Coordinates of C-alpha atoms in Angstrom, one line a residue:
Chain A
M87 CA 36.2 -18.8 -14.9
D88 CA 35.7 -18.0 -18.5
P89 CA 36.5 -21.4 -19.9
M90 CA 34.1 -22.9 -17.4
V91 CA 31.2 -20.7 -18.6
E92 CA 32.0 -21.5 -22.3
Q93 CA 32.1 -25.2 -21.5
T94 CA 28.7 -25.2 -19.8
Q95 CA 27.2 -23.2 -22.7
V96 CA 28.6 -25.7 -25.2
Q97 CA 27.0 -28.4 -23.2
T98 CA 23.7 -26.8 -22.9
Q99 CA 23.4 -25.8 -26.5
P100 CA 22.3 -29.1 -27.9
R101 CA 20.0 -29.7 -24.9
T102 CA 17.9 -26.6 -25.6
K103 CA 17.0 -28.0 -28.9
R104 CA 15.2 -30.9 -27.2
G105 CA 11.5 -30.5 -26.4
V106 CA 9.4 -28.9 -23.7
I107 CA 9.0 -32.1 -21.9
Y108 CA 12.7 -32.6 -21.6
E109 CA 13.1 -29.1 -20.0
L110 CA 10.2 -29.6 -17.6
K111 CA 11.7 -33.0 -16.5
R112 CA 15.2 -31.8 -16.2
H113 CA 14.3 -28.8 -14.0
R114 CA 11.1 -30.4 -12.5
V115 CA 12.1 -29.3 -9.0
L116 CA 12.4 -25.7 -10.0
Y117 CA 9.1 -25.8 -11.8
L118 CA 7.4 -27.6 -8.9
M119 CA 8.7 -24.8 -6.6
S120 CA 6.9 -22.3 -8.8
V121 CA 3.7 -24.1 -8.6
P122 CA 2.2 -22.7 -5.4
A123 CA 2.8 -19.1 -6.6
M124 CA 1.4 -19.9 -10.0
L125 CA -1.6 -21.6 -8.4
M126 CA -2.4 -18.5 -6.4
L127 CA -2.2 -16.3 -9.5
L128 CA -4.4 -18.8 -11.3
L129 CA -7.0 -18.8 -8.6
F130 CA -7.1 -15.1 -7.8
S131 CA -6.1 -13.5 -11.1
Y132 CA -6.6 -15.7 -14.1
I133 CA -9.8 -17.7 -13.3
P134 CA -11.6 -14.5 -12.5
F135 CA -11.0 -13.4 -16.1
A136 CA -13.9 -15.7 -17.1
G137 CA -16.2 -13.6 -14.9
I138 CA -15.6 -10.6 -17.2
W139 CA -18.4 -12.0 -19.4
M140 CA -20.8 -10.9 -16.7
A141 CA -20.2 -7.3 -17.8
F142 CA -22.1 -8.0 -21.1
T143 CA -25.0 -9.9 -19.6
D144 CA -27.8 -9.3 -17.2
F145 CA -26.5 -11.7 -14.6
N146 CA -28.8 -13.7 -12.4
V147 CA -27.8 -16.5 -10.0
V148 CA -30.1 -19.1 -11.5
D149 CA -28.8 -19.0 -15.0
G150 CA -25.1 -18.5 -14.0
I151 CA -22.3 -16.5 -15.6
F152 CA -22.7 -18.0 -19.1
G153 CA -26.4 -18.7 -19.1
S154 CA -27.7 -15.2 -18.3
A155 CA -29.2 -13.0 -21.1
F156 CA -26.6 -11.2 -23.3
V157 CA -27.2 -7.4 -23.2
G158 CA -24.2 -6.1 -25.1
L159 CA -23.0 -2.7 -23.9
D160 CA -26.1 -1.8 -21.9
N161 CA -24.3 -1.9 -18.5
F162 CA -21.6 0.5 -19.8
K163 CA -24.3 2.8 -21.2
F164 CA -26.1 2.9 -17.9
F165 CA -22.8 3.8 -16.2
F166 CA -22.3 6.8 -18.4
D167 CA -25.7 8.1 -19.5
T168 CA -28.7 7.0 -17.6
G169 CA -28.8 6.6 -13.9
G170 CA -25.1 5.7 -13.2
M171 CA -22.5 7.8 -11.6
G172 CA -19.9 7.1 -14.3
W173 CA -18.6 10.6 -15.0
K174 CA -18.8 11.6 -11.3
V175 CA -16.8 8.7 -9.9
T176 CA -14.3 8.8 -12.8
Y177 CA -13.8 12.6 -12.2
N178 CA -13.4 12.0 -8.4
T179 CA -10.8 9.3 -9.0
L180 CA -8.8 11.4 -11.4
F181 CA -9.1 14.5 -9.3
I182 CA -7.9 12.9 -6.1
N183 CA -5.1 11.0 -7.9
F184 CA -4.0 14.0 -9.9
W185 CA -3.5 16.1 -6.7
G186 CA -2.1 13.1 -5.0
I187 CA 0.6 12.8 -7.7
I188 CA 1.4 16.5 -7.8
L189 CA 1.7 16.9 -4.1
G190 CA 3.3 13.4 -3.9
I191 CA 6.2 14.8 -5.9
L192 CA 6.4 18.3 -4.4
V193 CA 6.3 17.4 -0.8
P194 CA 8.7 14.3 -0.7
V195 CA 11.2 16.0 -3.1
T196 CA 11.3 19.1 -0.9
L197 CA 11.6 16.9 2.2
A198 CA 14.5 14.9 0.7
I199 CA 16.3 18.1 -0.4
L200 CA 15.9 19.6 3.1
L201 CA 16.9 16.4 4.8
H202 CA 20.0 16.4 2.6
E203 CA 21.0 19.9 4.0
V204 CA 20.6 18.8 7.6
R205 CA 23.9 17.9 9.1
G206 CA 23.0 16.9 12.7
V207 CA 22.9 13.1 12.6
A208 CA 20.7 12.6 15.7
F209 CA 18.2 15.3 14.4
K210 CA 18.1 13.7 11.0
K211 CA 17.6 10.2 12.3
M212 CA 14.8 11.2 14.7
T213 CA 12.9 13.4 12.2
Q214 CA 13.2 10.7 9.6
S215 CA 11.7 8.1 11.9
M216 CA 8.9 10.4 12.7
M217 CA 8.1 11.1 9.1
F218 CA 8.2 7.4 8.1
F219 CA 5.8 6.4 10.8
P220 CA 2.5 7.2 9.1
Y221 CA 3.4 4.6 6.4
F222 CA 3.0 1.9 9.1
I223 CA -0.5 2.5 10.1
S224 CA -3.7 1.3 8.4
W225 CA -6.2 3.6 6.8
V226 CA -8.7 2.7 9.5
V227 CA -6.3 4.2 12.1
V228 CA -5.8 7.2 9.8
G229 CA -9.6 7.4 9.9
A230 CA -9.6 7.5 13.7
I231 CA -7.0 10.3 13.6
V232 CA -9.0 12.3 11.1
Y233 CA -12.0 11.9 13.4
G234 CA -10.0 13.2 16.3
I235 CA -9.2 16.3 14.2
F236 CA -12.5 16.9 12.5
S237 CA -15.1 15.7 15.0
T238 CA -17.6 18.5 15.6
D239 CA -17.6 18.7 19.4
V240 CA -14.2 17.4 20.5
G241 CA -12.1 17.7 17.4
V242 CA -8.9 19.8 17.2
A243 CA -9.9 21.7 14.0
N244 CA -13.0 23.3 15.6
R245 CA -11.0 24.3 18.7
V246 CA -8.5 26.1 16.4
L247 CA -11.3 27.8 14.6
E248 CA -12.7 28.9 17.9
L249 CA -9.3 30.3 18.9
F250 CA -9.4 32.6 15.9
G251 CA -13.0 33.6 16.7
M252 CA -14.6 31.7 13.9
D253 CA -17.7 29.5 14.0
P254 CA -17.2 25.8 14.3
I255 CA -17.9 23.7 11.2
R256 CA -19.9 20.4 11.2
W257 CA -17.3 18.7 9.1
Y258 CA -19.0 15.3 9.0
S259 CA -22.1 16.8 7.4
E260 CA -20.4 19.1 4.9
P261 CA -19.2 17.0 1.9
Q262 CA -17.3 19.9 0.2
Y263 CA -14.3 19.6 2.5
W264 CA -13.6 15.9 2.2
K265 CA -11.7 15.7 -1.1
V266 CA -9.1 18.1 0.4
I267 CA -9.0 16.1 3.7
I268 CA -8.5 12.9 1.8
I269 CA -5.7 14.3 -0.4
A270 CA -4.0 15.8 2.6
S271 CA -4.2 12.4 4.4
S272 CA -2.6 10.7 1.5
V273 CA 0.2 13.3 1.4
W274 CA 0.6 12.9 5.2
K275 CA 0.8 9.1 5.0
W276 CA 3.1 8.7 2.0
S277 CA 5.5 11.6 2.0
G278 CA 8.0 10.2 4.5
Y279 CA 8.0 6.9 2.6
S280 CA 8.6 8.6 -0.8
S281 CA 11.2 10.9 0.5
I282 CA 13.3 7.8 1.3
I283 CA 13.3 6.9 -2.4
Y284 CA 14.6 10.3 -3.4
L285 CA 17.2 10.2 -0.6
A286 CA 18.3 6.9 -2.0
A287 CA 18.8 8.4 -5.4
M288 CA 20.6 11.4 -3.9
A289 CA 23.0 9.1 -2.0
N290 CA 24.4 8.0 -5.4
F291 CA 25.1 11.5 -6.6
D292 CA 28.7 12.4 -7.3
G293 CA 30.0 14.4 -4.3
S294 CA 32.9 15.9 -6.3
L295 CA 30.3 17.9 -8.4
Y296 CA 29.2 19.6 -5.2
E297 CA 32.7 20.2 -4.1
S298 CA 33.7 21.9 -7.3
A299 CA 30.5 23.9 -7.4
K300 CA 31.3 25.1 -3.9
V301 CA 34.9 26.1 -5.0
D302 CA 33.3 28.1 -7.8
G303 CA 31.3 30.0 -5.3
A304 CA 27.9 28.5 -5.9
T305 CA 25.5 29.1 -3.0
K306 CA 23.6 26.2 -1.4
F307 CA 20.4 27.4 -3.1
Q308 CA 22.2 27.4 -6.5
R309 CA 23.6 23.9 -5.8
I310 CA 20.1 22.6 -5.1
L311 CA 18.6 24.4 -8.1
Y312 CA 21.3 23.5 -10.7
L313 CA 22.7 20.2 -9.4
T314 CA 20.3 18.3 -7.1
L315 CA 17.1 19.0 -9.0
P316 CA 18.4 18.1 -12.5
M317 CA 20.0 14.9 -11.1
L318 CA 16.7 13.9 -9.4
K319 CA 14.8 14.5 -12.6
P320 CA 15.0 10.9 -13.9
T321 CA 13.8 9.4 -10.6
I322 CA 10.9 11.9 -10.4
I323 CA 9.9 11.1 -14.0
I324 CA 9.9 7.3 -13.4
L325 CA 7.9 7.5 -10.2
T326 CA 5.4 10.0 -11.8
L327 CA 4.9 7.7 -14.8
M328 CA 4.3 4.8 -12.5
S329 CA 1.6 6.8 -10.6
V330 CA 0.1 8.0 -13.9
G331 CA -0.2 4.4 -15.0
R332 CA -2.4 3.8 -12.0
I333 CA -4.4 7.0 -12.1
F334 CA -7.7 5.2 -12.8
Y335 CA -7.3 3.1 -9.7
G336 CA -8.7 4.8 -6.6
D337 CA -7.4 3.8 -3.1
F338 CA -10.4 1.9 -1.7
G339 CA -8.8 1.7 1.8
M340 CA -8.1 5.4 1.9
V341 CA -11.6 6.5 1.0
Y342 CA -13.5 3.9 2.9
G343 CA -11.1 4.0 5.9
I344 CA -11.5 7.8 6.3
V345 CA -15.1 8.3 5.2
G346 CA -16.5 4.8 6.0
N347 CA -20.1 4.3 5.1
N348 CA -21.1 7.9 5.9
P349 CA -24.0 8.4 3.5
V350 CA -23.6 12.2 3.4
L351 CA -20.0 12.3 2.5
I352 CA -19.5 9.2 0.3
D353 CA -21.0 10.6 -2.9
E354 CA -18.6 13.5 -2.9
V355 CA -15.4 11.4 -2.5
S356 CA -16.6 8.1 -4.1
V357 CA -13.9 6.7 -6.4
I358 CA -14.4 4.0 -9.0
D359 CA -13.2 1.3 -6.6
T360 CA -15.6 2.2 -3.8
Y361 CA -18.4 2.7 -6.3
V362 CA -17.9 -0.8 -7.6
Y363 CA -18.2 -2.1 -4.1
Q364 CA -21.4 -0.2 -3.4
S365 CA -22.9 -1.1 -6.8
M366 CA -22.3 -4.8 -6.1
R367 CA -24.8 -4.6 -3.3
T368 CA -27.4 -2.3 -4.8
L369 CA -27.2 -2.4 -8.7
G370 CA -26.1 -6.0 -9.3
F371 CA -23.1 -8.0 -10.3
S372 CA -23.2 -7.3 -14.1
Y373 CA -23.2 -3.5 -13.7
A374 CA -20.4 -3.6 -11.1
T375 CA -18.4 -5.9 -13.3
A376 CA -18.8 -3.6 -16.2
I377 CA -17.4 -0.6 -14.2
G378 CA -14.5 -2.8 -13.0
L379 CA -13.8 -3.7 -16.6
F380 CA -13.9 -0.1 -17.8
Q381 CA -11.4 0.7 -15.0
S382 CA -9.1 -2.2 -15.9
V383 CA -9.1 -1.4 -19.6
M384 CA -8.3 2.3 -19.0
G385 CA -5.6 1.2 -16.5
L386 CA -4.1 -1.1 -19.1
I387 CA -4.0 1.6 -21.8
L388 CA -2.3 4.1 -19.4
V389 CA 0.2 1.6 -18.1
I390 CA 1.2 0.8 -21.7
L391 CA 1.5 4.5 -22.6
A392 CA 3.5 5.2 -19.4
N393 CA 5.8 2.3 -20.1
Q394 CA 6.4 3.5 -23.7
T395 CA 7.1 7.0 -22.5
A396 CA 9.6 5.6 -19.9
K397 CA 11.3 3.6 -22.6
K398 CA 11.7 6.7 -24.8
I399 CA 13.2 8.7 -21.9
N400 CA 15.2 5.9 -20.4
D401 CA 17.1 4.5 -23.3
G402 CA 14.8 1.6 -23.9
E403 CA 14.3 0.5 -20.3
G404 CA 10.6 0.4 -19.4
L405 CA 8.9 0.4 -16.0
F406 CA 8.6 -3.4 -15.9
Chain B
M23 CA 32.9 33.5 -1.3
T24 CA 30.9 36.6 -0.8
K25 CA 29.4 37.6 2.4
H26 CA 26.0 37.6 0.8
G27 CA 26.5 33.9 -0.2
W28 CA 27.2 32.9 3.4
T29 CA 24.0 34.5 4.8
G30 CA 22.0 32.7 2.0
D31 CA 23.6 29.4 2.9
R32 CA 22.7 29.9 6.6
L33 CA 19.2 30.8 5.6
V34 CA 18.9 27.6 3.5
T35 CA 20.2 25.5 6.4
A36 CA 17.9 27.2 8.9
L37 CA 14.9 26.7 6.6
A38 CA 15.9 23.0 6.2
Y39 CA 15.9 22.4 9.9
L40 CA 12.6 24.3 10.4
G41 CA 10.8 22.6 7.5
I42 CA 11.9 19.2 8.5
A43 CA 11.0 19.7 12.2
L44 CA 7.6 21.1 11.3
F45 CA 6.7 18.1 9.0
A46 CA 8.1 15.6 11.5
V47 CA 5.9 17.1 14.2
A48 CA 2.9 17.0 11.9
C49 CA 3.5 13.3 11.4
L50 CA 3.8 12.5 15.1
Y51 CA 1.3 14.9 16.6
P52 CA -1.9 12.9 15.7
L53 CA -0.3 9.8 17.2
L54 CA 0.5 11.6 20.5
M55 CA -3.0 13.0 20.5
T56 CA -4.5 9.5 20.1
V57 CA -2.4 8.1 22.9
S58 CA -3.1 11.0 25.2
V59 CA -6.8 10.9 24.7
S60 CA -6.9 7.2 25.5
F61 CA -5.3 8.0 28.9
S62 CA -7.5 10.9 29.7
S63 CA -10.7 11.1 31.7
E64 CA -13.8 11.0 29.5
R65 CA -15.4 14.0 31.2
E66 CA -12.4 16.3 30.6
I67 CA -12.2 15.3 26.9
A68 CA -16.0 16.0 26.5
R69 CA -15.4 19.4 28.0
N70 CA -12.1 20.5 26.5
G71 CA -11.7 18.5 23.4
Y72 CA -8.8 16.4 22.2
S73 CA -5.3 17.5 23.2
I74 CA -1.7 16.6 22.9
L75 CA -1.3 16.0 26.7
P76 CA -3.5 13.6 28.8
Q77 CA -6.2 15.4 30.7
A78 CA -6.7 14.1 34.2
F79 CA -4.6 11.0 33.5
S80 CA -6.5 7.8 34.1
L81 CA -6.6 4.2 33.1
D82 CA -10.4 4.1 33.3
T83 CA -10.9 3.7 29.6
Y84 CA -8.7 0.6 29.3
N85 CA -10.3 -0.9 32.4
Y86 CA -13.7 -0.2 30.9
I87 CA -12.8 -1.8 27.5
F88 CA -11.4 -4.9 29.0
L89 CA -14.3 -5.3 31.4
N90 CA -17.0 -4.8 28.7
S91 CA -15.5 -6.1 25.5
G92 CA -12.2 -7.7 26.6
S93 CA -13.0 -11.1 25.3
R94 CA -14.1 -9.7 21.9
I95 CA -10.9 -7.7 21.6
L96 CA -8.7 -10.6 22.7
R97 CA -10.5 -12.7 20.1
S98 CA -9.8 -10.2 17.3
Y99 CA -6.2 -9.9 18.5
G100 CA -6.0 -13.7 18.2
V101 CA -7.4 -13.6 14.6
T102 CA -5.0 -10.9 13.6
I103 CA -2.0 -12.6 15.1
L104 CA -2.9 -16.0 13.6
V105 CA -3.5 -14.4 10.1
T106 CA -0.3 -12.4 10.3
V107 CA 1.9 -15.3 11.4
A108 CA 0.4 -18.0 9.2
G109 CA 0.2 -15.6 6.2
T110 CA 3.7 -14.2 6.5
L111 CA 5.3 -17.7 6.9
G112 CA 3.3 -19.0 3.9
A113 CA 4.0 -16.0 1.8
L114 CA 7.7 -16.2 2.5
L115 CA 7.9 -19.8 1.5
I116 CA 5.8 -19.3 -1.7
T117 CA 7.5 -16.1 -2.7
S118 CA 11.1 -17.3 -2.1
M119 CA 10.6 -20.6 -3.9
I120 CA 9.4 -18.9 -7.2
A121 CA 11.9 -16.1 -6.8
F122 CA 14.7 -18.7 -6.6
A123 CA 13.4 -20.6 -9.6
I124 CA 13.2 -17.4 -11.7
S125 CA 16.7 -16.3 -10.6
I126 CA 18.2 -19.5 -12.1
R127 CA 19.5 -18.5 -15.5
K128 CA 19.5 -22.1 -16.8
L129 CA 15.7 -22.3 -16.4
R130 CA 14.4 -22.0 -19.9
Y131 CA 10.9 -20.9 -19.1
R132 CA 11.7 -18.4 -16.4
N133 CA 10.7 -15.5 -18.6
V134 CA 7.3 -17.2 -19.1
L135 CA 6.9 -17.5 -15.3
A136 CA 8.0 -13.8 -14.9
F137 CA 5.5 -12.7 -17.6
I138 CA 2.6 -14.6 -16.0
S139 CA 3.4 -12.9 -12.8
N140 CA 3.9 -9.4 -14.3
F141 CA 0.7 -9.5 -16.3
T142 CA -1.4 -9.7 -13.2
I143 CA -0.1 -6.3 -12.1
I144 CA -1.0 -4.6 -15.3
F145 CA -4.4 -6.1 -16.0
S146 CA -7.0 -7.6 -13.7
A147 CA -10.6 -8.8 -14.0
G148 CA -11.7 -6.4 -11.3
L149 CA -13.4 -6.8 -7.9
I150 CA -16.6 -8.6 -8.8
P151 CA -15.4 -11.6 -10.8
W152 CA -12.7 -12.1 -8.2
Y153 CA -15.2 -11.9 -5.4
M154 CA -17.6 -14.2 -7.3
V155 CA -15.2 -17.1 -7.8
S156 CA -13.8 -16.6 -4.2
V157 CA -17.2 -16.9 -2.6
N158 CA -19.0 -19.3 -5.0
Y159 CA -16.2 -21.7 -5.9
Y160 CA -13.5 -21.4 -3.3
G161 CA -15.9 -21.1 -0.3
L162 CA -14.0 -18.1 1.2
K163 CA -17.0 -16.4 2.8
N164 CA -16.5 -16.3 6.6
S165 CA -13.3 -18.3 6.3
L166 CA -10.0 -17.4 7.9
L167 CA -8.4 -18.5 4.6
A168 CA -10.1 -15.4 3.0
L169 CA -7.9 -13.2 5.1
I170 CA -4.7 -15.2 4.2
L171 CA -4.8 -16.6 0.7
P172 CA -5.7 -13.7 -1.6
A173 CA -2.7 -11.7 -0.3
I174 CA -0.2 -14.5 0.1
F175 CA 1.7 -13.9 -3.1
N176 CA 2.9 -10.4 -4.0
V177 CA 4.5 -10.1 -7.3
W178 CA 6.5 -6.9 -6.4
N179 CA 8.0 -8.7 -3.4
M180 CA 8.9 -11.6 -5.6
F181 CA 10.8 -9.4 -8.0
L182 CA 12.5 -7.7 -5.1
L183 CA 13.8 -11.0 -3.8
R184 CA 14.7 -12.2 -7.3
T185 CA 16.9 -9.2 -7.7
Y186 CA 18.9 -10.2 -4.6
M187 CA 19.0 -13.9 -5.5
S188 CA 20.2 -13.2 -9.1
A189 CA 23.3 -11.6 -7.5
I190 CA 24.3 -14.9 -5.9
S191 CA 27.2 -16.4 -7.9
P192 CA 26.1 -19.4 -9.9
S193 CA 29.4 -21.1 -9.2
L194 CA 28.2 -21.7 -5.7
Y195 CA 25.2 -23.6 -7.0
E196 CA 27.3 -25.5 -9.5
A197 CA 29.7 -26.7 -6.8
A198 CA 26.8 -28.0 -4.8
E199 CA 25.3 -29.7 -7.9
I200 CA 28.6 -31.5 -8.5
D201 CA 28.4 -32.7 -4.9
G202 CA 25.0 -34.2 -5.8
A203 CA 22.6 -31.6 -4.2
G204 CA 19.2 -31.2 -5.8
H205 CA 17.7 -27.8 -6.6
F206 CA 15.5 -27.8 -3.5
R207 CA 18.5 -28.5 -1.3
I208 CA 20.5 -25.8 -3.0
F209 CA 17.6 -23.4 -2.4
W210 CA 17.2 -24.4 1.3
Q211 CA 20.9 -24.6 2.2
I212 CA 22.5 -22.0 0.0
A213 CA 20.1 -19.5 -1.4
I214 CA 18.0 -19.0 1.7
P215 CA 20.9 -18.5 4.2
L216 CA 22.5 -16.0 1.7
S217 CA 19.3 -14.0 1.4
K218 CA 18.5 -13.5 5.1
T219 CA 18.3 -9.7 4.9
P220 CA 16.0 -9.4 1.9
L221 CA 13.9 -12.2 3.4
L222 CA 13.5 -10.3 6.6
T223 CA 12.6 -7.2 4.6
I224 CA 9.9 -8.8 2.6
G225 CA 8.7 -10.8 5.6
L226 CA 8.2 -7.6 7.5
M227 CA 6.4 -6.1 4.5
Y228 CA 4.0 -9.1 4.3
A229 CA 3.5 -9.0 8.1
L230 CA 2.6 -5.3 8.0
Q231 CA 0.2 -5.9 5.2
Y232 CA -1.5 -8.7 7.1
W233 CA -1.6 -6.8 10.3
N234 CA -3.1 -3.7 8.7
D235 CA -5.6 -5.5 6.4
W236 CA -9.3 -4.9 7.0
W237 CA -10.4 -4.8 3.4
H238 CA -10.6 -8.6 3.0
A239 CA -12.6 -8.8 6.2
L240 CA -15.0 -6.1 4.9
I241 CA -15.5 -8.1 1.7
F242 CA -15.6 -11.7 3.1
I243 CA -16.3 -11.7 6.8
T244 CA -19.7 -11.2 8.5
D245 CA -19.1 -13.5 11.5
R246 CA -18.0 -11.3 14.5
D247 CA -15.8 -14.1 15.8
L248 CA -13.6 -13.8 12.8
F249 CA -13.2 -10.1 12.8
P250 CA -9.5 -9.0 12.7
L251 CA -8.5 -6.2 15.0
Q252 CA -8.4 -3.5 12.3
Y253 CA -11.9 -4.4 11.1
Y254 CA -13.2 -4.3 14.7
L255 CA -11.9 -0.8 15.0
Y256 CA -13.4 0.1 11.6
N257 CA -16.8 -1.0 12.8
I258 CA -16.6 1.1 15.9
L259 CA -15.6 4.2 13.9
S260 CA -18.1 3.8 11.1
N261 CA -20.9 3.5 13.6
V262 CA -19.8 6.9 14.9
N263 CA -19.5 8.3 11.4
A264 CA -23.0 7.4 10.4
I265 CA -24.4 8.8 13.6
S266 CA -22.5 12.1 13.5
S267 CA -23.7 12.7 10.0
G268 CA -27.2 12.9 11.4
R269 CA -28.7 10.6 8.8
I270 CA -29.6 7.9 11.3
P271 CA -32.8 8.8 13.1
S272 CA -32.3 9.5 16.8
G273 CA -34.3 6.4 17.8
A274 CA -31.9 4.2 15.9
A275 CA -28.9 6.1 17.3
G276 CA -30.2 5.4 20.8
A277 CA -30.2 1.7 20.0
I278 CA -26.6 1.7 19.0
T279 CA -24.3 2.2 21.9
L280 CA -22.2 5.2 21.0
P281 CA -18.6 4.5 21.9
A282 CA -17.2 7.3 24.1
E283 CA -14.4 9.4 22.7
T284 CA -11.7 7.9 24.8
V285 CA -12.8 4.4 23.9
K286 CA -12.3 5.0 20.2
M287 CA -8.8 6.3 20.8
A288 CA -7.9 3.5 23.2
V289 CA -9.0 0.8 20.7
T290 CA -6.9 2.6 18.1
V291 CA -3.9 2.5 20.5
I292 CA -4.5 -1.2 21.1
T293 CA -4.6 -1.8 17.3
I294 CA -1.2 -0.1 16.6
G295 CA 0.4 -1.0 20.0
P296 CA 2.7 -3.8 18.6
I297 CA 3.7 -1.6 15.7
I298 CA 4.8 1.2 18.0
F299 CA 6.8 -1.2 20.1
L300 CA 8.5 -2.9 17.2
Y301 CA 8.9 0.3 15.1
P302 CA 12.4 1.2 16.3
F303 CA 13.7 -2.3 15.4
I304 CA 12.0 -2.9 12.1
Q305 CA 12.2 0.5 10.5
K306 CA 15.6 0.0 9.0
Y307 CA 14.6 -3.1 7.1
F308 CA 11.8 -1.2 5.4
V309 CA 14.2 1.5 4.4
Q310 CA 16.5 -1.1 2.9
G311 CA 13.7 -2.6 1.0
I312 CA 12.6 0.7 -0.4
M313 CA 16.2 1.5 -1.4
T314 CA 16.6 -1.8 -3.2
G315 CA 13.3 -1.3 -5.0
A316 CA 14.4 2.2 -6.0
L317 CA 17.8 1.1 -7.2
K318 CA 16.2 -1.6 -9.4
E319 CA 14.4 1.1 -11.3

């Protein structure tokens, strides 16, 4: 096989020196096969970049994107000082994502470790299927379930409160509970899914390490603490860095699917993404574009930082 | 081993079983509740609240829904099925073609293609410019294409598939090339048959994404005839939300027909029905997909 490889390399060497046109012609079928995907990216990712200009103008339909009056950074100023909700929605986004990340590590890692200790195959299979199920339903359906639990008159939560002799709560008119409800829903939906990733990592662990630890008299708890957790650390760090890279992106579907357009609750749980959508209707395209741009730029900075951190820890291998 | 160690180990095992069982029940409980309420009598639910077992089992709700809004639901079902089938097939074709191209090491600009794809993950123009060009230049407002095209190419899925295809031995391709096969024939007759499992995995991921999508409908669709199932459900629920917050004046609330408790849960069940039926068969392909993704990292 080796001589074959060398031969083809020798053959291709002179060819690579020929021009771009030659390469495109020679592999035209392969490039043509990439065209549909590239076209989709062009239409939905690259052409929209031109619209970023709207963030620095006072956009109106008559003058168009490039004809509207230039206003500099006014839209950003409005977002953070004057009437905008800049600090509030940024805080909400970071708050919800921060707890989503922390609990999104703690719960799935615990589940994976516990599942690893379970020996009954049937039990393991069944519980794993049950835990994975929430991943398959949409946020709208989660919203229906949340309603079933927190509806004032028929919901389960108020029945439980009643059982302990407490007064029922009108959940849907009390905003202060909803950050917690949303974070809990996120943990509920993703934990089964994430625990599979950790189980996949644990499947590759060296079984003989556990055997020798057992011979040396280590208890199960000690094996978890001194073998499993340290070996899971790289996976945990990589997954955390990926989430940190996306900490400025709120989950639109989650917030809107659960809270919907409920005017009493939305301000309390509004994230940057839902705020952009709302502002588009009320405060105009330019302002909403500016917020979106702020989010994308913060996102880009964090992704690059996360990637560099990953490279440092991971012997030069980044997240992408 | 000491006696103390043994009791500790048993405690860990017992806790493992208990913890797992509790979390699994917490994941399934809301689902059972939803199904039970949809099969209950409305009067019992209004009196006793939601429960895990059906109260006074009845099919009244389903009869009611199909008599009153049967055609609307069937229409939404049709939209969702059409979008899911067309979207998934299109997505599989588009994704597998570029994944194949990028997996060919001889292709000089494959890194350029990969970079163009990757960059869209880390930086985007945001919602508004995207919405603006989609509506003003591509005419996606109230179009079924709005539900299909924006989600038809997922870069993550492409890299997942490329990882598989890169593992196919190039000597297979070379042999076919000597026999005079072009790159498309090699793709169609060698690469695709050898990638059946990953194709099934990403196909199911695309299908789930299309089935569960309501966000694109929220953004682009105002015509009720084009509402997908999930968005139909969203509308029923958000009406209820707005009313129960007490912000809508009672006169207005009277004008909106408030869907009864069991109806909401029945529509939810109708929405996730196919997923529940297919779940036992499709679950393992998702697990495979996640594990491959995890190993890549």
